[in-house]
JSON list of C-alpha atoms in Angstrom, two decimals:
[
{"chain": "A", "resi": 12, "resn": "UNK", "atom": "CA", "xyz": [-44.74, -31.32, -15.49]},
{"chain": "A", "resi": 13, "resn": "UNK", "atom": "CA", "xyz": [-43.10, -28.20, -14.07]},
{"chain": "A", "resi": 14, "resn": "UNK", "atom": "CA", "xyz": [-41.81, -30.21, -11.10]},
{"chain": "A", "resi": 15, "resn": "UNK", "atom": "CA", "xyz": [-40.14, -32.69, -13.45]},
{"chain": "A", "resi": 16, "resn": "UNK", "atom": "CA", "xyz": [-38.59, -29.89, -15.49]},
{"chain": "A", "resi": 17, "resn": "UNK", "atom": "CA", "xyz": [-37.25, -28.30, -12.31]},
{"chain": "A", "resi": 18, "resn": "UNK", "atom": "CA", "xyz": [-35.84, -31.64, -11.18]},
{"chain": "A", "resi": 19, "resn": "UNK", "atom": "CA", "xyz": [-34.12, -32.27, -14.50]},
{"chain": "A", "resi": 20, "resn": "UNK", "atom": "CA", "xyz": [-32.79, -28.70, -14.58]},
{"chain": "A", "resi": 21, "resn": "UNK", "atom": "CA", "xyz": [-31.30, -29.30, -11.13]},
{"chain": "A", "resi": 22, "resn": "UNK", "atom": "CA", "xyz": [-29.77, -32.56, -12.30]},
{"chain": "A", "resi": 23, "resn": "UNK", "atom": "CA", "xyz": [-28.28, -30.94, -15.39]},
{"chain": "A", "resi": 24, "resn": "UNK", "atom": "CA", "xyz": [-26.76, -28.10, -13.40]},
{"chain": "A", "resi": 25, "resn": "UNK", "atom": "CA", "xyz": [-24.96, -30.45, -10.97]},
{"chain": "A", "resi": 26, "resn": "UNK", "atom": "CA", "xyz": [-22.03, -32.53, -12.25]},
{"chain": "A", "resi": 27, "resn": "UNK", "atom": "CA", "xyz": [-22.47, -35.38, -9.76]},
{"chain": "A", "resi": 28, "resn": "UNK", "atom": "CA", "xyz": [-26.17, -35.70, -10.50]},
{"chain": "A", "resi": 29, "resn": "UNK", "atom": "CA", "xyz": [-25.44, -35.76, -14.25]},
{"chain": "A", "resi": 30, "resn": "UNK", "atom": "CA", "xyz": [-23.05, -38.65, -13.61]},
{"chain": "A", "resi": 31, "resn": "UNK", "atom": "CA", "xyz": [-25.75, -40.49, -11.64]},
{"chain": "A", "resi": 32, "resn": "UNK", "atom": "CA", "xyz": [-28.20, -39.97, -14.51]},
{"chain": "A", "resi": 33, "resn": "UNK", "atom": "CA", "xyz": [-25.66, -41.32, -17.00]},
{"chain": "A", "resi": 34, "resn": "UNK", "atom": "CA", "xyz": [-24.78, -44.35, -14.88]},
{"chain": "A", "resi": 35, "resn": "UNK", "atom": "CA", "xyz": [-28.40, -45.28, -14.19]},
{"chain": "A", "resi": 36, "resn": "UNK", "atom": "CA", "xyz": [-29.14, -45.01, -17.92]},
{"chain": "A", "resi": 37, "resn": "UNK", "atom": "CA", "xyz": [-26.22, -47.30, -18.71]},
{"chain": "A", "resi": 38, "resn": "UNK", "atom": "CA", "xyz": [-27.32, -49.71, -15.98]},
{"chain": "A", "resi": 39, "resn": "UNK", "atom": "CA", "xyz": [-30.79, -49.82, -17.51]},
{"chain": "A", "resi": 40, "resn": "UNK", "atom": "CA", "xyz": [-29.35, -50.59, -20.96]},
{"chain": "A", "resi": 41, "resn": "UNK", "atom": "CA", "xyz": [-27.07, -53.33, -19.65]},
{"chain": "A", "resi": 42, "resn": "UNK", "atom": "CA", "xyz": [-29.84, -54.82, -17.51]},
{"chain": "A", "resi": 43, "resn": "UNK", "atom": "CA", "xyz": [-32.03, -54.96, -20.60]},
{"chain": "A", "resi": 44, "resn": "UNK", "atom": "CA", "xyz": [-29.27, -56.73, -22.52]},
{"chain": "A", "resi": 45, "resn": "UNK", "atom": "CA", "xyz": [-28.89, -59.21, -19.66]},
{"chain": "A", "resi": 46, "resn": "UNK", "atom": "CA", "xyz": [-32.63, -59.90, -19.55]},
{"chain": "A", "resi": 47, "resn": "UNK", "atom": "CA", "xyz": [-32.64, -60.42, -23.33]},
{"chain": "A", "resi": 48, "resn": "UNK", "atom": "CA", "xyz": [-29.76, -62.87, -23.03]},
{"chain": "A", "resi": 49, "resn": "UNK", "atom": "CA", "xyz": [-31.07, -64.72, -19.98]},
{"chain": "A", "resi": 50, "resn": "UNK", "atom": "CA", "xyz": [-34.77, -64.90, -20.92]},
{"chain": "A", "resi": 51, "resn": "UNK", "atom": "CA", "xyz": [-35.25, -64.55, -24.69]},
{"chain": "A", "resi": 52, "resn": "UNK", "atom": "CA", "xyz": [-39.03, -64.69, -24.32]},
{"chain": "A", "resi": 53, "resn": "UNK", "atom": "CA", "xyz": [-38.92, -61.39, -22.41]},
{"chain": "A", "resi": 54, "resn": "UNK", "atom": "CA", "xyz": [-36.65, -59.65, -24.93]},
{"chain": "A", "resi": 55, "resn": "UNK", "atom": "CA", "xyz": [-39.31, -57.65, -26.75]},
{"chain": "A", "resi": 56, "resn": "UNK", "atom": "CA", "xyz": [-41.12, -56.39, -23.61]},
{"chain": "A", "resi": 57, "resn": "UNK", "atom": "CA", "xyz": [-37.77, -55.51, -22.00]},
{"chain": "A", "resi": 58, "resn": "UNK", "atom": "CA", "xyz": [-36.62, -53.54, -25.03]},
{"chain": "A", "resi": 59, "resn": "UNK", "atom": "CA", "xyz": [-39.96, -51.76, -25.31]},
{"chain": "A", "resi": 60, "resn": "UNK", "atom": "CA", "xyz": [-39.92, -50.81, -21.62]},
{"chain": "A", "resi": 61, "resn": "UNK", "atom": "CA", "xyz": [-36.34, -49.55, -21.92]},
{"chain": "A", "resi": 62, "resn": "UNK", "atom": "CA", "xyz": [-37.16, -47.50, -25.01]},
{"chain": "A", "resi": 63, "resn": "UNK", "atom": "CA", "xyz": [-40.16, -45.93, -23.28]},
{"chain": "A", "resi": 64, "resn": "UNK", "atom": "CA", "xyz": [-38.11, -45.03, -20.19]},
{"chain": "A", "resi": 65, "resn": "UNK", "atom": "CA", "xyz": [-35.21, -43.66, -22.22]},
{"chain": "A", "resi": 66, "resn": "UNK", "atom": "CA", "xyz": [-37.58, -41.75, -24.49]},
{"chain": "A", "resi": 67, "resn": "UNK", "atom": "CA", "xyz": [-39.18, -40.12, -21.46]},
{"chain": "A", "resi": 68, "resn": "UNK", "atom": "CA", "xyz": [-35.78, -39.26, -20.06]},
{"chain": "A", "resi": 69, "resn": "UNK", "atom": "CA", "xyz": [-34.66, -37.72, -23.35]},
{"chain": "A", "resi": 70, "resn": "UNK", "atom": "CA", "xyz": [-37.88, -35.70, -23.56]},
{"chain": "A", "resi": 71, "resn": "UNK", "atom": "CA", "xyz": [-37.45, -34.33, -20.04]},
{"chain": "A", "resi": 72, "resn": "UNK", "atom": "CA", "xyz": [-33.81, -33.44, -20.69]},
{"chain": "A", "resi": 73, "resn": "UNK", "atom": "CA", "xyz": [-34.86, -31.69, -23.90]},
{"chain": "A", "resi": 74, "resn": "UNK", "atom": "CA", "xyz": [-37.51, -29.67, -22.08]},
{"chain": "A", "resi": 75, "resn": "UNK", "atom": "CA", "xyz": [-35.10, -28.76, -19.30]},
{"chain": "A", "resi": 76, "resn": "UNK", "atom": "CA", "xyz": [-32.41, -27.68, -21.76]},
{"chain": "A", "resi": 77, "resn": "UNK", "atom": "CA", "xyz": [-34.96, -25.62, -23.64]},
{"chain": "A", "resi": 78, "resn": "UNK", "atom": "CA", "xyz": [-36.17, -23.90, -20.49]},
{"chain": "A", "resi": 79, "resn": "UNK", "atom": "CA", "xyz": [-32.60, -23.31, -19.24]},
{"chain": "A", "resi": 80, "resn": "UNK", "atom": "CA", "xyz": [-31.63, -21.83, -22.59]},
{"chain": "A", "resi": 81, "resn": "UNK", "atom": "CA", "xyz": [-34.74, -19.63, -22.58]},
{"chain": "A", "resi": 82, "resn": "UNK", "atom": "CA", "xyz": [-34.12, -18.36, -19.05]},
{"chain": "A", "resi": 83, "resn": "UNK", "atom": "CA", "xyz": [-30.48, -17.48, -19.74]},
{"chain": "A", "resi": 84, "resn": "UNK", "atom": "CA", "xyz": [-31.31, -15.27, -22.76]}
]
């Protein structure tokens, strides 16, 4: 877990890497919308998988922000 926190802290401290994180997140959301439109039978699994991935990403960003805030105090 510490390796992931370090990786996310590195991403958050670099502007270009933050942009890559944002664009990959948007790509995931749009790909999910495309799958839902193209194959309606896969809509629920695609949305669930996207929510799990985005939830994990949000959790890691939260932990990294928390550790960055704690180390700067």
